[in-house]
Amino acid sequence: MTLKDKDYNLVRIYDLVCDYFDELKYYCERFSNNKKPEFTDEEVMTIYLFGIQYQGYTKVKQIHKFACDYLLDWFPKLGSYQAYNNRLNRLDGAFTRLSELLLRDFQPDDCIINQNLLDSMPIITCSGKRNGKVAREIIDKGYCSTKGLYYYGMKLHMLSFRRNGTLPFPEQVLYTPASVNDITVYKEAWSQMYNRTFFGDKIYMNHEHNEEMKIKYNSEMLTPIKAIKGMPEIIRQRIKAADDLFSTAVSSLRQPIEAMFSWIIEKTDIQRASKVRSTKGLIVHAFGKLSAAFINYAF
């Protein structure tokens, strides 16, 4: 990145944060209504978002060092790493709200608003072999079948609008403790939406609940076919070709949300939260990194 590009992108992020800050300021931890620090909250957020989005740094210490080395002309009141990290953790609510605003205000025109892809991924604070002690108010122990491991942490659940030929656009993002089942989140948060077709993996299928959705909300969940226990083998073989074809079609339609998660992980390293040392720090890690990824939609 050239110096000109760096300055341009830094200004774009700073302007975006300032545009939203009339609302974000109500989500910041302020010990006094009259407190007006020389190094502003807008600057704290800008450095963090720029370090992730345009420099590829994923740790706060890396971002602070980069700012000290190259951005002091812009932020002469930056201060020490400890001071910066403390200020950053006070902005957990602001990052949470910023991620919501970016999704609200920059929805692409090509979203298919009656078709949704949904999935989840783990945010890992430590392995299940250890005793997770950080942010115990919002984490617990869970199992990730994709990785085949037990872990302490949270789980990111995403409901996205389907888009043809490209990554989906997130409609809603929720975090839960790691032990919360995907279908529980789906039932409680999203299954009451009207006139929707949801595409998920096998864990989301519940035939009784799906029939109720069709009647009450004109919505349905489509997943790859799950084998029915006790089905006679002759019937299983008879319908195998049709089931395989349907499962392949559903898997193909929901593949973009898996690509979406891979892109977010590559961009922000959001899954690894082992360096987090507080509840506020974990919230900044979760929503701050999502905000950094979602800034792409604004630009």
Tab-separated table of C-alpha atoms in Angstrom:
chain	number	residue	atom	x	y	z
A	1	MET	CA	0.000	0.000	0.000
A	2	THR	CA	1.424	3.371	-0.997
A	3	LEU	CA	1.494	6.318	1.396
A	4	LYS	CA	-1.229	7.996	-0.657
A	5	ASP	CA	-3.455	4.906	-0.472
A	6	LYS	CA	-2.846	4.595	3.270
A	7	ASP	CA	-3.849	8.194	3.923
A	8	TYR	CA	-6.924	7.903	1.699
A	9	ASN	CA	-8.208	4.728	3.360
A	10	LEU	CA	-7.461	6.051	6.846
A	11	VAL	CA	-9.500	9.167	6.135
A	12	ARG	CA	-12.367	7.094	4.752
A	13	ILE	CA	-12.578	5.019	7.922
A	14	TYR	CA	-12.222	8.059	10.182
A	15	ASP	CA	-14.994	9.870	8.307
A	16	LEU	CA	-17.242	6.795	8.539
A	17	VAL	CA	-16.709	6.470	12.301
A	18	CYS	CA	-17.318	10.201	12.807
A	19	ASP	CA	-20.506	10.059	10.737
A	20	TYR	CA	-21.898	7.385	13.048
A	21	PHE	CA	-20.499	8.736	16.287
A	22	ASP	CA	-23.498	10.893	17.168
A	23	GLU	CA	-25.185	7.550	17.845
A	24	LEU	CA	-22.164	5.476	18.883
A	25	LYS	CA	-21.274	7.884	21.683
A	26	TYR	CA	-24.247	6.618	23.673
A	27	TYR	CA	-22.705	3.129	23.663
A	28	CYS	CA	-19.290	4.219	25.000
A	29	GLU	CA	-18.185	3.823	28.603
A	30	ARG	CA	-17.698	7.328	29.924
A	31	PHE	CA	-17.015	8.012	33.591
A	32	SER	CA	-18.029	11.665	33.199
A	33	ASN	CA	-20.256	13.465	30.715
A	34	ASN	CA	-17.661	16.241	30.655
A	35	LYS	CA	-14.692	13.999	29.891
A	36	LYS	CA	-13.184	15.038	26.556
A	37	PRO	CA	-9.887	13.178	26.075
A	38	GLU	CA	-7.337	14.619	23.682
A	39	PHE	CA	-7.078	11.201	22.040
A	40	THR	CA	-10.702	10.707	21.053
A	41	ASP	CA	-12.864	7.585	20.926
A	42	GLU	CA	-13.243	8.123	17.190
A	43	GLU	CA	-9.469	7.891	16.823
A	44	VAL	CA	-9.304	4.731	18.958
A	45	MET	CA	-11.854	3.007	16.723
A	46	THR	CA	-10.296	4.280	13.494
A	47	ILE	CA	-6.833	2.893	14.305
A	48	TYR	CA	-8.279	-0.516	15.237
A	49	LEU	CA	-10.474	-0.817	12.139
A	50	PHE	CA	-7.753	0.441	9.788
A	51	GLY	CA	-5.158	-1.922	11.252
A	52	ILE	CA	-7.377	-4.933	10.568
A	53	GLN	CA	-8.986	-3.891	7.295
A	54	TYR	CA	-6.035	-2.417	5.408
A	55	GLN	CA	-2.883	-3.613	7.196
A	56	GLY	CA	-3.908	-7.190	7.946
A	57	TYR	CA	-3.080	-7.053	11.658
A	58	THR	CA	-5.312	-9.086	13.960
A	59	LYS	CA	-3.809	-8.412	17.415
A	60	VAL	CA	-4.200	-5.162	19.328
A	61	LYS	CA	-0.470	-5.004	20.132
A	62	GLN	CA	0.388	-5.281	16.411
A	63	ILE	CA	-2.100	-2.562	15.540
A	64	HIS	CA	-0.749	-0.234	18.244
A	65	LYS	CA	2.856	-0.784	17.159
A	66	PHE	CA	1.960	-0.018	13.549
A	67	ALA	CA	0.226	3.179	14.637
A	68	CYS	CA	3.253	4.207	16.698
A	69	ASP	CA	5.588	3.553	13.767
A	70	TYR	CA	3.564	5.076	10.933
A	71	LEU	CA	0.518	7.032	12.132
A	72	LEU	CA	1.801	9.419	14.794
A	73	ASP	CA	1.478	12.329	12.362
A	74	TRP	CA	-2.229	11.583	12.327
A	75	PHE	CA	-2.584	10.606	16.009
A	76	PRO	CA	0.083	12.447	18.056
A	77	LYS	CA	-1.752	11.772	21.362
A	78	LEU	CA	-1.809	7.984	20.871
A	79	GLY	CA	-0.062	7.021	24.122
A	80	SER	CA	1.121	3.636	25.389
A	81	TYR	CA	-0.179	0.201	24.410
A	82	GLN	CA	-1.728	-0.328	27.849
A	83	ALA	CA	-3.586	2.995	27.670
A	84	TYR	CA	-4.765	2.272	24.127
A	85	ASN	CA	-5.974	-1.221	25.033
A	86	ASN	CA	-7.898	0.120	28.044
A	87	ARG	CA	-9.577	2.767	25.892
A	88	LEU	CA	-10.409	0.185	23.240
A	89	ASN	CA	-12.119	-2.128	25.740
A	90	ARG	CA	-14.378	0.708	26.880
A	91	LEU	CA	-15.793	0.826	23.353
A	92	ASP	CA	-17.268	-2.684	23.319
A	93	GLY	CA	-20.803	-1.336	23.050
A	94	ALA	CA	-19.825	1.081	20.277
A	95	PHE	CA	-18.342	-1.716	18.151
A	96	THR	CA	-21.450	-3.835	18.722
A	97	ARG	CA	-23.679	-1.013	17.497
A	98	LEU	CA	-21.367	-0.134	14.594
A	99	SER	CA	-21.605	-3.667	13.198
A	100	GLU	CA	-25.412	-3.376	13.300
A	101	LEU	CA	-25.394	0.011	11.564
A	102	LEU	CA	-23.125	-1.184	8.760
A	103	LEU	CA	-25.529	-4.040	7.997
A	104	ARG	CA	-28.539	-1.748	8.212
A	105	ASP	CA	-27.199	0.963	5.924
A	106	PHE	CA	-25.240	-0.882	3.225
A	107	GLN	CA	-27.446	-3.768	2.130
A	108	PRO	CA	-26.735	-4.493	-1.568
A	109	ASP	CA	-29.567	-4.238	-4.063
A	110	ASP	CA	-29.075	-7.815	-5.279
A	111	CYS	CA	-30.058	-9.476	-1.986
A	112	ILE	CA	-32.805	-12.094	-2.383
A	113	ILE	CA	-34.807	-11.032	0.643
A	114	ASN	CA	-37.000	-14.137	0.886
A	115	GLN	CA	-34.098	-16.625	0.781
A	116	ASN	CA	-31.713	-16.998	3.728
A	117	LEU	CA	-28.547	-18.971	4.363
A	118	LEU	CA	-27.616	-19.692	7.966
A	119	ASP	CA	-24.731	-21.306	9.771
A	120	SER	CA	-22.450	-20.858	12.788
A	121	MET	CA	-18.765	-20.947	13.672
A	122	PRO	CA	-16.799	-21.090	16.944
A	123	ILE	CA	-14.916	-18.229	18.613
A	124	ILE	CA	-12.329	-20.065	20.711
A	125	THR	CA	-10.817	-18.644	23.907
A	126	CYS	CA	-9.074	-21.909	24.859
A	127	SER	CA	-9.240	-25.644	24.185
A	128	GLY	CA	-11.649	-27.884	26.042
A	129	LYS	CA	-8.727	-29.619	27.776
A	130	ARG	CA	-8.160	-26.488	29.839
A	131	ASN	CA	-10.484	-24.594	32.154
A	132	GLY	CA	-11.721	-21.437	30.457
A	133	LYS	CA	-11.476	-18.585	32.969
A	134	VAL	CA	-11.918	-15.498	30.764
A	135	ALA	CA	-15.322	-13.868	30.186
A	136	ARG	CA	-17.207	-16.638	31.968
A	137	GLU	CA	-20.384	-14.512	31.854
A	138	ILE	CA	-20.685	-15.024	28.092
A	139	ILE	CA	-18.741	-18.218	27.290
A	140	ASP	CA	-18.907	-21.888	28.162
A	141	LYS	CA	-17.730	-25.233	26.830
A	142	GLY	CA	-18.975	-26.509	23.492
A	143	TYR	CA	-18.141	-28.929	20.695
A	144	CYS	CA	-17.316	-28.046	17.095
A	145	SER	CA	-18.143	-31.013	14.854
A	146	THR	CA	-16.400	-29.432	11.840
A	147	LYS	CA	-13.093	-29.215	13.705
A	148	GLY	CA	-13.758	-32.252	15.885
A	149	LEU	CA	-12.812	-30.501	19.128
A	150	TYR	CA	-14.177	-29.340	22.448
A	151	TYR	CA	-13.476	-25.699	23.267
A	152	TYR	CA	-14.327	-22.822	25.565
A	153	GLY	CA	-15.695	-19.732	23.898
A	154	MET	CA	-18.647	-18.370	22.005
A	155	LYS	CA	-20.447	-19.268	18.826
A	156	LEU	CA	-21.189	-16.809	16.023
A	157	HIS	CA	-24.572	-17.419	14.356
A	158	MET	CA	-25.265	-15.689	11.049
A	159	LEU	CA	-28.473	-15.287	9.066
A	160	SER	CA	-27.667	-14.013	5.577
A	161	PHE	CA	-29.543	-12.976	2.481
A	162	ARG	CA	-28.721	-15.141	-0.500
A	163	ARG	CA	-27.143	-13.377	-3.504
A	164	ASN	CA	-26.604	-14.919	-6.915
A	165	GLY	CA	-23.003	-15.716	-7.773
A	166	THR	CA	-21.369	-13.983	-4.809
A	167	LEU	CA	-21.045	-14.025	-1.027
A	168	PRO	CA	-24.281	-13.606	0.945
A	169	PHE	CA	-25.029	-10.445	2.886
A	170	PRO	CA	-25.553	-10.818	6.660
A	171	GLU	CA	-29.043	-9.867	7.796
A	172	GLN	CA	-28.462	-10.626	11.487
A	173	VAL	CA	-25.495	-11.785	13.560
A	174	LEU	CA	-25.850	-13.279	17.039
A	175	TYR	CA	-23.315	-14.545	19.571
A	176	THR	CA	-24.146	-17.246	22.127
A	177	PRO	CA	-22.127	-19.343	24.579
A	178	ALA	CA	-20.485	-22.255	22.789
A	179	SER	CA	-22.874	-24.894	24.156
A	180	VAL	CA	-26.017	-23.365	22.601
A	181	ASN	CA	-27.322	-25.539	19.793
A	182	ASP	CA	-27.732	-24.032	16.315
A	183	ILE	CA	-31.331	-25.183	15.972
A	184	THR	CA	-32.204	-23.534	19.307
A	185	VAL	CA	-30.997	-20.154	17.994
A	186	TYR	CA	-32.880	-20.720	14.731
A	187	LYS	CA	-36.143	-21.580	16.490
A	188	GLU	CA	-35.980	-18.706	18.965
A	189	ALA	CA	-34.586	-15.924	16.772
A	190	TRP	CA	-35.478	-16.552	13.139
A	191	SER	CA	-38.089	-19.230	12.508
A	192	GLN	CA	-40.983	-16.788	13.112
A	193	MET	CA	-40.104	-14.743	10.008
A	194	TYR	CA	-42.781	-14.698	7.332
A	195	ASN	CA	-42.435	-15.850	3.710
A	196	ARG	CA	-38.859	-17.116	3.961
A	197	THR	CA	-36.978	-20.104	2.602
A	198	PHE	CA	-34.048	-21.002	4.840
A	199	PHE	CA	-31.099	-23.115	3.692
A	200	GLY	CA	-29.061	-24.830	6.414
A	201	ASP	CA	-27.134	-27.972	7.187
A	202	LYS	CA	-28.686	-31.121	8.661
A	203	ILE	CA	-28.644	-29.870	12.256
A	204	TYR	CA	-31.394	-27.324	11.454
A	205	MET	CA	-33.960	-29.870	10.296
A	206	ASN	CA	-36.896	-30.627	12.567
A	207	HIS	CA	-39.819	-32.000	10.545
A	208	GLU	CA	-42.502	-31.176	13.111
A	209	HIS	CA	-41.281	-27.609	13.552
A	210	ASN	CA	-40.937	-27.162	9.786
A	211	GLU	CA	-44.566	-28.151	9.201
A	212	GLU	CA	-45.638	-25.638	11.851
A	213	MET	CA	-43.608	-22.901	10.112
A	214	LYS	CA	-45.310	-23.590	6.778
A	215	ILE	CA	-48.750	-23.228	8.334
A	216	LYS	CA	-48.095	-20.215	10.597
A	217	TYR	CA	-45.510	-18.189	8.658
A	218	ASN	CA	-45.431	-19.567	5.104
A	219	SER	CA	-41.724	-20.307	5.665
A	220	GLU	CA	-39.670	-23.472	5.477
A	221	MET	CA	-36.236	-24.852	6.234
A	222	LEU	CA	-34.444	-26.821	3.523
A	223	THR	CA	-31.476	-28.996	4.470
A	224	PRO	CA	-29.659	-32.003	3.023
A	225	ILE	CA	-31.711	-35.145	3.617
A	226	LYS	CA	-31.110	-36.773	6.975
A	227	ALA	CA	-31.496	-40.548	7.080
A	228	ILE	CA	-34.536	-41.736	9.029
A	229	LYS	CA	-33.786	-44.383	11.610
A	230	GLY	CA	-35.660	-47.634	11.062
A	231	MET	CA	-36.459	-46.988	7.402
A	232	PRO	CA	-36.588	-50.307	5.462
A	233	GLU	CA	-33.537	-50.758	3.256
A	234	ILE	CA	-35.613	-51.355	0.120
A	235	ILE	CA	-37.301	-47.948	0.530
A	236	ARG	CA	-33.973	-46.284	1.357
A	237	GLN	CA	-32.461	-47.556	-1.908
A	238	ARG	CA	-35.557	-46.591	-3.896
A	239	ILE	CA	-35.404	-42.932	-2.860
A	240	LYS	CA	-31.609	-42.640	-2.609
A	241	ALA	CA	-31.095	-41.033	-6.041
A	242	ALA	CA	-33.731	-38.348	-5.421
A	243	ASP	CA	-32.460	-37.681	-1.881
A	244	ASP	CA	-28.858	-37.360	-3.082
A	245	LEU	CA	-29.879	-34.959	-5.850
A	246	PHE	CA	-31.865	-32.784	-3.426
A	247	SER	CA	-29.059	-32.806	-0.844
A	248	THR	CA	-26.504	-31.791	-3.468
A	249	ALA	CA	-28.710	-28.903	-4.609
A	250	VAL	CA	-29.224	-27.582	-1.046
A	251	SER	CA	-25.526	-27.932	-0.203
A	252	SER	CA	-24.615	-26.017	-3.349
A	253	LEU	CA	-26.997	-23.178	-2.455
A	254	ARG	CA	-25.676	-22.849	1.113
A	255	GLN	CA	-21.981	-23.165	0.206
A	256	PRO	CA	-21.557	-19.351	-0.077
A	257	ILE	CA	-22.128	-18.850	3.656
A	258	GLU	CA	-19.262	-21.253	4.349
A	259	ALA	CA	-17.164	-19.151	1.962
A	260	MET	CA	-18.348	-16.051	3.874
A	261	PHE	CA	-17.049	-17.478	7.146
A	262	SER	CA	-13.749	-18.428	5.503
A	263	TRP	CA	-13.378	-14.868	4.196
A	264	ILE	CA	-14.075	-13.324	7.619
A	265	ILE	CA	-11.599	-15.704	9.289
A	266	GLU	CA	-8.912	-14.946	6.706
A	267	LYS	CA	-9.518	-11.216	6.989
A	268	THR	CA	-9.716	-10.916	10.781
A	269	ASP	CA	-8.650	-14.195	12.461
A	270	ILE	CA	-11.864	-13.869	14.459
A	271	GLN	CA	-11.952	-17.519	15.535
A	272	ARG	CA	-8.819	-17.249	17.692
A	273	ALA	CA	-9.530	-15.299	20.882
A	274	SER	CA	-6.883	-16.875	23.105
A	275	LYS	CA	-5.201	-13.505	23.768
A	276	VAL	CA	-8.384	-11.950	25.183
A	277	ARG	CA	-8.235	-11.261	28.913
A	278	SER	CA	-11.629	-9.771	29.790
A	279	THR	CA	-15.316	-9.846	28.885
A	280	LYS	CA	-15.127	-6.403	27.297
A	281	GLY	CA	-12.032	-7.461	25.375
A	282	LEU	CA	-13.879	-10.495	23.992
A	283	ILE	CA	-16.810	-8.326	22.882
A	284	VAL	CA	-14.399	-5.943	21.117
A	285	HIS	CA	-12.699	-8.942	19.511
A	286	ALA	CA	-16.031	-10.325	18.292
A	287	PHE	CA	-17.860	-7.215	17.116
A	288	GLY	CA	-14.813	-5.075	16.337
A	289	LYS	CA	-13.485	-7.639	13.891
A	290	LEU	CA	-16.908	-8.066	12.318
A	291	SER	CA	-17.120	-4.286	11.922
A	292	ALA	CA	-13.708	-4.262	10.245
A	293	ALA	CA	-14.870	-6.934	7.790
A	294	PHE	CA	-18.238	-5.259	7.152
A	295	ILE	CA	-16.585	-1.927	6.306
A	296	ASN	CA	-16.072	-3.468	2.854
A	297	TYR	CA	-19.784	-2.985	2.252
A	298	ALA	CA	-19.518	0.735	3.001
A	299	PHE	CA	-16.721	1.254	0.478
